[in-house]
XYZ file of C-alpha atoms in Angstrom:
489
model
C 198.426 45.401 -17.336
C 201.161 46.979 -14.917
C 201.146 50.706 -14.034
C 204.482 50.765 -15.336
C 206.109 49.372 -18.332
C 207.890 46.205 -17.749
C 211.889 46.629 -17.048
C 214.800 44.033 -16.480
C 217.208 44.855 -14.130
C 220.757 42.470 -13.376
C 220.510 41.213 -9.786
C 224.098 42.214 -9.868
C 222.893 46.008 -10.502
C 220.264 45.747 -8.538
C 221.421 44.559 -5.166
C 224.871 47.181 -5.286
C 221.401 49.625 -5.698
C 219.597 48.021 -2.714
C 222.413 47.090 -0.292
C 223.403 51.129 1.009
C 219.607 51.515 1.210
C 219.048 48.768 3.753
C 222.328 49.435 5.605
C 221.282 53.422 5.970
C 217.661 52.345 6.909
C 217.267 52.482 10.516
C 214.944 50.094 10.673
C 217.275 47.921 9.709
C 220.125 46.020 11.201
C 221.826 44.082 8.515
C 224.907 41.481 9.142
C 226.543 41.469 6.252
C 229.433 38.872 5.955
C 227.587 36.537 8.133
C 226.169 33.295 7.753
C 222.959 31.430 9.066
C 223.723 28.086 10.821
C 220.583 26.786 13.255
C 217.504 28.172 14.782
C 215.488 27.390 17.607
C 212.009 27.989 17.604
C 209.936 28.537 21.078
C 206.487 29.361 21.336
C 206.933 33.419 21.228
C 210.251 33.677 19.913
C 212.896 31.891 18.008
C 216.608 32.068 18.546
C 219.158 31.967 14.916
C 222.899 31.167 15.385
C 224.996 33.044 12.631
C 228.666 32.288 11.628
C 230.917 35.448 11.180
C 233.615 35.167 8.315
C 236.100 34.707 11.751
C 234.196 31.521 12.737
C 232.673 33.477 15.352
C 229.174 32.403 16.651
C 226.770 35.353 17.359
C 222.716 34.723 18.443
C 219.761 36.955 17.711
C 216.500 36.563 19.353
C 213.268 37.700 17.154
C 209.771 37.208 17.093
C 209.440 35.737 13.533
C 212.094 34.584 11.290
C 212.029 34.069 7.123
C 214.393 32.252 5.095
C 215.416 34.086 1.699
C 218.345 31.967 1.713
C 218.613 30.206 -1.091
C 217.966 26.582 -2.439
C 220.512 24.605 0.101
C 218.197 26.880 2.560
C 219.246 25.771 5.866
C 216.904 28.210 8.146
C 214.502 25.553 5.647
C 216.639 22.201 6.726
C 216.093 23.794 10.170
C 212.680 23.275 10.417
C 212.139 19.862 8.883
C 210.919 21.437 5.682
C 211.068 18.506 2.692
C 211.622 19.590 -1.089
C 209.382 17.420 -3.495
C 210.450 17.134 -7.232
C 214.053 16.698 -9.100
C 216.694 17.178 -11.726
C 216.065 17.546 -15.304
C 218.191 14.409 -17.362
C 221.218 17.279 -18.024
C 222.994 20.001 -17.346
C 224.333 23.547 -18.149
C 227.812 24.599 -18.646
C 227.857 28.491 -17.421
C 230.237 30.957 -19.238
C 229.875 34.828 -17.875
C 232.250 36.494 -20.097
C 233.086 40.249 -21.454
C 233.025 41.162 -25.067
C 232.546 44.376 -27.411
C 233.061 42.246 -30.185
C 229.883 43.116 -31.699
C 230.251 42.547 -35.167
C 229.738 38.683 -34.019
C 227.454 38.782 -31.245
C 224.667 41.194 -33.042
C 225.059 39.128 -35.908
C 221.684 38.314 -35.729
C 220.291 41.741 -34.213
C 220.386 43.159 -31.341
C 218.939 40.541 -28.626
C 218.019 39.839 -25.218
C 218.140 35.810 -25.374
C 218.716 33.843 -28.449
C 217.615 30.174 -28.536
C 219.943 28.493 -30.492
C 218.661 24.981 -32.206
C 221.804 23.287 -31.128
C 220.774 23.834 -27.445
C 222.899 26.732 -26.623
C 221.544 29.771 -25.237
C 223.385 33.354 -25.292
C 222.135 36.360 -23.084
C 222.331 39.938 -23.553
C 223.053 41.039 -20.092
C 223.420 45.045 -20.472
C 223.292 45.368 -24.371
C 226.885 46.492 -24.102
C 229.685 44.242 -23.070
C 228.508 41.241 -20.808
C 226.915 37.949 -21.858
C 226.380 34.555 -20.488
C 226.279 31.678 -22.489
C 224.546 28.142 -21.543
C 225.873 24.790 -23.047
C 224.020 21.754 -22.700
C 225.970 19.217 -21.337
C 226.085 15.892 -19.461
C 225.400 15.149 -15.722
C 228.872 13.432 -16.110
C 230.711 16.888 -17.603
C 233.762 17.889 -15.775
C 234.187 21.903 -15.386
C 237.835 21.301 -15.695
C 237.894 19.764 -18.849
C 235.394 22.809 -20.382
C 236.798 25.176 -22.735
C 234.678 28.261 -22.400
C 236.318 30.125 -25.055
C 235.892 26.733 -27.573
C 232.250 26.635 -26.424
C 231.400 30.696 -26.879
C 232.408 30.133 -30.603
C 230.787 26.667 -30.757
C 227.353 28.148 -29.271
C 227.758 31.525 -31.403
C 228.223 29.262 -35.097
C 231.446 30.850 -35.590
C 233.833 29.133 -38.191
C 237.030 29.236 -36.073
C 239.178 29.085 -39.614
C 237.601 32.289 -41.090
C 237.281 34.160 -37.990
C 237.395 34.431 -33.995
C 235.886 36.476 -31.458
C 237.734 38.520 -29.422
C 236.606 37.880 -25.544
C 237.782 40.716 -23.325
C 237.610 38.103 -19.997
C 236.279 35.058 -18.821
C 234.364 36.559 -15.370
C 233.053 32.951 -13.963
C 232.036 29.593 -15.184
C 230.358 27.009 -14.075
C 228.357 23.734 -14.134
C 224.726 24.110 -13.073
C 221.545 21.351 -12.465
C 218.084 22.289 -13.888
C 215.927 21.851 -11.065
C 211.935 21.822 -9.837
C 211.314 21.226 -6.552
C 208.640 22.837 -4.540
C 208.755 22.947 -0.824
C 206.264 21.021 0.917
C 205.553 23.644 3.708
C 206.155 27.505 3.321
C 206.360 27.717 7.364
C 206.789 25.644 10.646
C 204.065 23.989 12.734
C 204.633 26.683 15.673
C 203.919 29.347 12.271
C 207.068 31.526 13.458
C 209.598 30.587 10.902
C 209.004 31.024 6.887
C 210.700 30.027 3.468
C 210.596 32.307 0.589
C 212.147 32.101 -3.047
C 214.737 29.991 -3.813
C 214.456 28.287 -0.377
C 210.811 27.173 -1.025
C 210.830 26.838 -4.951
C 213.092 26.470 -7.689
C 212.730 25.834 -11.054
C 214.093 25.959 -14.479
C 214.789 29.821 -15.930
C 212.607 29.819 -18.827
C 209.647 31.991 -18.591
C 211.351 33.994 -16.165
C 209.529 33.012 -12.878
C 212.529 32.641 -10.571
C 213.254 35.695 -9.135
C 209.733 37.397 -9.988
C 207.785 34.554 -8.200
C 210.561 35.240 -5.205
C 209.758 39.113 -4.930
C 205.757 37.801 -4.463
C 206.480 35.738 -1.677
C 208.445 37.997 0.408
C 206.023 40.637 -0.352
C 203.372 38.776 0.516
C 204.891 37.603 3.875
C 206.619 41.105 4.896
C 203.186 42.594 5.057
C 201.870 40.124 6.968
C 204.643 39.841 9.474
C 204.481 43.431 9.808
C 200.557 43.170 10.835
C 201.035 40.409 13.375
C 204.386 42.871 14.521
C 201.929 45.415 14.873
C 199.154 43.652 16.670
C 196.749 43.543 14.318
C 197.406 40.865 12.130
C 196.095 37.104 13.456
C 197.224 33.991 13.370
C 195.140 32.889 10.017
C 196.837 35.947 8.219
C 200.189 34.782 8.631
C 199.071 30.844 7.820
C 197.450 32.308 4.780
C 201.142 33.090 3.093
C 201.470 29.386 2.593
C 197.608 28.602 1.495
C 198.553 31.616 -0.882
C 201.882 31.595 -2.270
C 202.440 28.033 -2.648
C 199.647 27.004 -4.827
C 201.677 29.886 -7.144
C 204.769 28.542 -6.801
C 203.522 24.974 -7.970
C 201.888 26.304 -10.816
C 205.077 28.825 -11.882
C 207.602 25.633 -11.682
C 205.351 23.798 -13.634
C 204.849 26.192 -16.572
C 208.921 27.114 -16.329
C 209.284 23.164 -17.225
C 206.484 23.222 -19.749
C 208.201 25.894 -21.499
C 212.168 24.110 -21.155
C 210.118 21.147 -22.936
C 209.132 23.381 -25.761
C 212.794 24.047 -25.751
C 214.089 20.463 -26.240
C 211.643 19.920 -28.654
C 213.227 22.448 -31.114
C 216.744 20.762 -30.194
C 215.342 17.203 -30.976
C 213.778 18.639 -34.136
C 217.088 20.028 -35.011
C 218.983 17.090 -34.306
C 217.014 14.672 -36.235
C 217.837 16.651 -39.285
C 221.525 15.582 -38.706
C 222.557 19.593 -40.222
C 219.976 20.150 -42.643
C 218.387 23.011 -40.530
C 221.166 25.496 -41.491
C 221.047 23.997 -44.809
C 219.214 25.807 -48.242
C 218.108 22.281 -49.346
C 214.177 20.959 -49.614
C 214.957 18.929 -46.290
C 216.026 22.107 -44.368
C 213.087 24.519 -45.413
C 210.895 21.546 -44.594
C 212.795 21.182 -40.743
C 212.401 25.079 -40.565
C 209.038 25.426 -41.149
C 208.210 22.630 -38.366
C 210.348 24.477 -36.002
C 208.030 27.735 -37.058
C 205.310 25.853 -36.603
C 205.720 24.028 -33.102
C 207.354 27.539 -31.743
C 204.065 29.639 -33.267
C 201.860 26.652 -31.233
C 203.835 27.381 -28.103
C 204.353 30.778 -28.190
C 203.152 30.716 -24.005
C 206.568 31.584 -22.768
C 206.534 35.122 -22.867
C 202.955 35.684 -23.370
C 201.127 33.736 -19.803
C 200.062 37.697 -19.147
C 197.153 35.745 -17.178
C 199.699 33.720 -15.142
C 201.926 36.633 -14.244
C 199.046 38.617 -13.249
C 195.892 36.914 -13.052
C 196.662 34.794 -10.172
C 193.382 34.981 -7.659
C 194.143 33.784 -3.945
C 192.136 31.413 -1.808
C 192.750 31.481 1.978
C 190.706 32.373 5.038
C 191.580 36.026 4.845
C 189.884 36.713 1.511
C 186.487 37.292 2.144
C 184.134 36.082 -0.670
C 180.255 36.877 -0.115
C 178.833 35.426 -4.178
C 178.778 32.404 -5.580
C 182.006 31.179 -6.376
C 180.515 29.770 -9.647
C 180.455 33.323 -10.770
C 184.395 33.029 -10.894
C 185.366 34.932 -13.794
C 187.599 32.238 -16.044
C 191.266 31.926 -15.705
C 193.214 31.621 -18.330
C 196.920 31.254 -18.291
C 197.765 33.470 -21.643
C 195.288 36.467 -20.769
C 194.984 38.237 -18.134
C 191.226 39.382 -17.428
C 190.703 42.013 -15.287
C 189.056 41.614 -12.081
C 188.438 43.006 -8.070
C 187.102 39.345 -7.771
C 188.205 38.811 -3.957
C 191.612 37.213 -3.776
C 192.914 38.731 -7.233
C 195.094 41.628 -8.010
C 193.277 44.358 -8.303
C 193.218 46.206 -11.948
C 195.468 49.363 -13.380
C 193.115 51.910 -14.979
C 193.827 55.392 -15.153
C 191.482 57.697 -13.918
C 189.948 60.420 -16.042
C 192.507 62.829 -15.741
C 194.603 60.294 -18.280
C 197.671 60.957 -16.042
C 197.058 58.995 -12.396
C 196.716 55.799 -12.089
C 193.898 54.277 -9.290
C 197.183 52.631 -7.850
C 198.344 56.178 -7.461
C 195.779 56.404 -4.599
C 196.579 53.141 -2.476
C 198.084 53.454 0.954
C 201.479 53.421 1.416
C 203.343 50.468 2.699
C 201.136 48.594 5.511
C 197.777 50.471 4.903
C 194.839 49.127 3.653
C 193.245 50.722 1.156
C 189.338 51.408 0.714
C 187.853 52.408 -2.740
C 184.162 54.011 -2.582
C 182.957 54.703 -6.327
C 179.496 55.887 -4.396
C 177.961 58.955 -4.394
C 177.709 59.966 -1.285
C 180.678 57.611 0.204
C 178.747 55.153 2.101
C 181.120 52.222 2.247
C 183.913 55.019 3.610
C 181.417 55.484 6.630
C 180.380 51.915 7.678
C 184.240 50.940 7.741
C 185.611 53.876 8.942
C 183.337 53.444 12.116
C 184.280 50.049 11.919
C 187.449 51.093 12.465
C 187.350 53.179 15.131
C 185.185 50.005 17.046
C 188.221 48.144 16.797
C 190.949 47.283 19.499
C 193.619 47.472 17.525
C 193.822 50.092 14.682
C 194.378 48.497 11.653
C 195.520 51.213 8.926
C 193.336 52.135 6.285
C 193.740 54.421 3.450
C 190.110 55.791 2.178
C 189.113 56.970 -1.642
C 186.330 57.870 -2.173
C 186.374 58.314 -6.391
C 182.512 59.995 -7.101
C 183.351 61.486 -10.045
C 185.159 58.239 -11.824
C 182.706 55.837 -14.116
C 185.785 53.894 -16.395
C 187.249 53.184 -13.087
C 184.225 51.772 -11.471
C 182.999 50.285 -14.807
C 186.569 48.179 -14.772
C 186.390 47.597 -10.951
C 183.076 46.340 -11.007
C 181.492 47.030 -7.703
C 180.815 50.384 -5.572
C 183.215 49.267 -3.456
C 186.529 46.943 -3.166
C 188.681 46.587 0.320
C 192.490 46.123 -1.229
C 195.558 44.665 0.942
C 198.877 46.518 1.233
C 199.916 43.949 -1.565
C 197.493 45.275 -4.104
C 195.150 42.020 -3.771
C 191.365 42.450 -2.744
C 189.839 41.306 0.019
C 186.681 42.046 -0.152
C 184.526 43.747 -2.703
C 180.663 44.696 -2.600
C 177.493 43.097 -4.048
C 175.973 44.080 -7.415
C 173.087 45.630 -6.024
C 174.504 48.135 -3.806
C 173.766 46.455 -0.115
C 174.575 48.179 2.742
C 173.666 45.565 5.133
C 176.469 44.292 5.914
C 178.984 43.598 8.826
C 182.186 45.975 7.992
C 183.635 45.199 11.518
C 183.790 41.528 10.836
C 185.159 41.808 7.076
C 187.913 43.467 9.012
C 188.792 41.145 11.431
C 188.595 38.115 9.093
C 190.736 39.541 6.239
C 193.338 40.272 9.228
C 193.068 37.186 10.394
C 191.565 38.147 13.782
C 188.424 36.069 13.089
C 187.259 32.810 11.889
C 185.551 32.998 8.302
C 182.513 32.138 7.857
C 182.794 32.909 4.277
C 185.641 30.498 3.517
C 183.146 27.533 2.700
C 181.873 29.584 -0.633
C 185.329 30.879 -1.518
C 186.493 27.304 -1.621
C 184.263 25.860 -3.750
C 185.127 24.188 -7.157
C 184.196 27.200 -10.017
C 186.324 29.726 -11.827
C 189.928 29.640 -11.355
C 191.365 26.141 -11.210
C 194.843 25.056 -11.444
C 195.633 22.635 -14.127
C 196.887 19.543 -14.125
C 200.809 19.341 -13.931
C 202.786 19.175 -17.491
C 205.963 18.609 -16.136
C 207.092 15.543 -14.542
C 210.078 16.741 -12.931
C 207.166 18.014 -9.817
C 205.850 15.003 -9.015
C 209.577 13.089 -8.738
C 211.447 13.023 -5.534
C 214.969 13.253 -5.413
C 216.880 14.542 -2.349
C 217.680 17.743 -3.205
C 221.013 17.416 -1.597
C 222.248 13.806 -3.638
C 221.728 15.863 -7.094
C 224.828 15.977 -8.680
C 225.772 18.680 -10.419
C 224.797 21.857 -8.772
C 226.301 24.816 -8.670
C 227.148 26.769 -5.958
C 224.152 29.346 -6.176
C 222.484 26.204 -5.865
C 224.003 24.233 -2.805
C-alpha cells in the first residue's frame, strides 16, 4: 500500500497551494494569464504562439513541449492528435453551492459522496460549507431553464411543504457531458511534443481516475524530459511515455465507465419500482435488498487497490531478463506486491518500524539502486558502470545488509528503481553476477536498443482485459458533442 495514508485535496485548494511555489521557483518561468494558440515543431526545437489577455501574440522557443491543457487540448489539435471514443446517452446538471445547513445535508451522516437511487449525486467538498450536486438530465436540457435551488431539494428528498434548506449562495452551475475518449497518440511523430491528462484521456468521475491518472502521466513524462534535457536520456525513453501511460489510461477510462454502469443499474432498479424503494411495503424491502445485492457484487469502485497500484509497464526501457510466464498475476481488486520489472516497486518499512525503503530513494531525477547483499556487490558492478559512462546518469545507492522483511518482500538481492518509483531492472534468483550493468543502464535510459524487449513482451502475467464499456470503442468528434461544459471545451 502507499507510504502515506491516502488524502483528498480540492483542486481549488490545491493549485492556490501550488501556484506561489512555481512562480517563486527559479526554474520556472510561468505565464500566467496567457493562452496557448499553435506550435510549430522542427527537428530540434518547436516554436508555441501564446495569446495574452490583451490579444497580444508572444513566441517561445523550447526543446520539448507537453500539453496539460485540457480536453479541447489544442497544443493536442496541433499535432494531428485524434480522440477515439464518445458521450454517454445524458448529461449532468452542475450546482456548486454554499450551505451550513447541516441539519439537512448530514441527514444521513456525515459523507463524502452519496449515491442517491434517483440518480442524483451530492459531494462533501470540505465537510464544512461547500457541496456540489449532480442531476441527471437530458442532452436536450437548457441551463437557463434549471432551477438549482428546486433541484438541491429535489436531489436531497426534502419535502418542500414541511421544510427548506437554507443555501448560503449559488457559486456556479452548469451543464456537463460524460465523456471517454482516449487519445490515439500521447506524442508527435518528430517525439518533441506530448499530451498529458485531460488532453490525452477523459473519462467519467467515478472511481476517481481523472485527475490521479493525470498526475501519472506528467510524472512519468517530466522525468523523462528531464533525462533527455540532461543528456542522458534517449530517444526510446521518451517514446516509452506513450507505450507506458497509454495502455493505463485505456484501462482507467474503461473501469471509470464500468463503474458509472453499476451506477445506472441502481437508478434503473429504482425506477422500475415506480417509488416503492423508499417505501416500508414487501415490494420495497424486496427492491432494497436487490440494490444490496448488485452494489455488494460490484463493490470494485473504491476497492481496484490492484488497478491503482499494481499497474506493471511494458516498453523498451524496462529491462526483463526471466521468463515472462513467471508474471506474477494481475488482478484489478488486489494489489500484489512486486519489484517484477516495469511495476511499482513495494512500501515496506524497514526494521527500525519508523522508515520506509521509499525513505531511501533518490531525490527527484536520481536513480535509485537497492543492494540487500552482503558485501554490496551489485553497488560495485554499477557504480563502475557508471563511471564507464559518457554521460553521468544519477544514481542513488543502498546498500540495506542488515534488512531480511525488506528483501523477503522485494524479492531479489537487487532491484534498479526509476525516479518514478517503477523498476527497471531487478536480479536473478540465484544471485548471478554475470551480468552486463553498463548495458542495463543504457537500455533503461533509452541509450540502447533492448535486446531484452522480445521476453518482456510476451503473452504471460499481466494482461489487460477486454473493454466493458462501449463508450471506448465509439467515435464521435470530440468537438460535435453537445453539451459540454466549459472545463470541457
Amino acid at each position: 500500500m502507499p507510504r502515506e495514508p491516502y488524502q483528498r485535496c480540492s483542486q481549488a485548494i490545491f493549485e492556490a497551494w501550488l501556484k506561489p511555489r512555481i512562480e517563486g521557483d527559479p526554474l520556472i518561468t510561468s505565464r500566467f494569464g496567457m493562452k496557448f494558440q499553435s506550435l510549430i515543431e522542427e527537428e530540434d526545437s518547436v516554436t508555441s504562439t501564446l495569446v495574452d489577455q490583451a490579444g497580444q501574440t508572444h513566441t517561445v522557443k523550447s526543446s520539448y513541449v507537453i500539453g496539460c491543457d485540457g480536453a479541447g487540448s489544442k497544443v493536442r489539435q496541433s499535432i494531428g492528435i485524434t480522440m477515439t471514443g464518445g458521450p454517454v446517452p445524458g448529461a449532468m446538471f452542475l450546482i456548486h453551492f454554499k450551505s451550513r445547513d447541516l441539519d439537512i445535508l448530514h441527514r444521513q451522516g456525515q459523507f463524502w459522496h452519496i449515491f442517491f437511487t434517483t440518480g442524483y449525486v451530492i459531494i462533501s467538498q470540505d465537510e464544512k460549507d461547500t457541496w456540489t450536486m449532480h442531476v441527471p438530465v437530458s442532452i436536450d436540457a437548457k441551463l437557463s431553464e434549471m432551477d438549482p435551488y428546486k433541484e438541491i431539494s429535489k436531489g436531497l428528498g426534502i419535502d418542500a411543504s414541511k421544510e427548506s434548506l437554507k443555501v448560503d449562495e449559488i457559486l456556479v452551475t452548469s451543464i456537463w457531458r460524460p465523456n471517454i475518449y482516449l487519445a490515439d497518440r500521447y506524442m508527435s511523430s518528430r517525439g518533441r511534443v506530448f499530451i498529458s491528462g485531460d488532453a490525452a484521456h477523459q473519462n467519467i468521475p467515478t472511481g476517481g481516475y481523472g485527475m490521479n491518472t493525470a498526475v501519472g502521466d506528467s510524472f512519468d513524462i517530466g522525468w523523462k524530459v528531464a533525462a533527455a534535457v540532461r543528456g542522458y536520456g534517449g530517444r526510446s525513453l521518451l517514446q516509452s511515455y506513450e507505450d507506458e501511460r497509454r495502455p493505463v489510461g485505456m484501462r482507467n477510462i474503461d473501469r471509470s465507465g464500468a463503474h458509472w454502469k453499476v451506477h445506472v443499474t441502481c437508478w434503473e432498479m429504482s425506477g422500475r419500482s415506480e417509488g416503492a424503494v423508499s417505501s416500508e411495503t414487501e415490494k420495497g424491502n424486496a427492491v432494497r435488498e436487490e440494490l444490496a445485492q448488485h452494489l455488494v457484487t460490484h463493490d470494485n469502485e473504491n476497492k481496484d487497490h490492484g488497478l491503482e497500484l499494481g499497474y506493471r509497464y511494458k516498453s523498451d526501457v524496462i529491462v526483463l531478463q526471466e521468463d515472462a510466464s513467471t508474471e506474477p498475476p494481475w488482478l484489478e481488486k488486489h494489489y500484489i506486491p512486486s519489484t517484477w520489472p516495469g511495476a511499482r516497486v513495494p512500501h515496506v518499512f524497514l526494521k527500525d518500524g519508523v522508515a520506509s525503503v521509499f525513505d531511501l530513494f533518490g531525490q527527484g531525477s536520481e536513480w535509485t539502486l537497492v543492494d540487500f547483499s552482503q558485501k554490496g556487490d551489485y553497488i560495485k558492478l554499477f557504480q563502475s558502470a557508471q563511471a564507464s559512462l559518457e554521460v553521468n546518469i544519477p544514481i542513488r545507492f543502498v546498500h540495506l545488509p542488515e534488512e531480511p522483511h525488506a528483501r523477503k518482500v522485494w524479492e531479489r538481492d537487487a532491484v534498479l528503481v526509476r525516479p518514478d518509483d517503477h523498476a527497471a531492472w531487478r536480479s536473478s534468483t540465484g544471485g548471478d553476477l554475470n551480468f552486463d550493468a553498463r548495458k542495463i543502464l543504457l537500455t533503461a535510459t533509452g541509450q540502447a536498443s533492448n535486446d531484452f524487449a522480445a521476453r518482456l513482451m510476451n503473452d504471460g502475467g499481466e494482461k489487460t482485459e477486454e473493454l466493458v464499456f462501449t463508450g471506448t470503442v465509439g467515435n464521435v468528434e470530440q468537438s460535435k458533442v453537445e453539451q459540454l461544459a466549459a472545463f470541457q471545451r
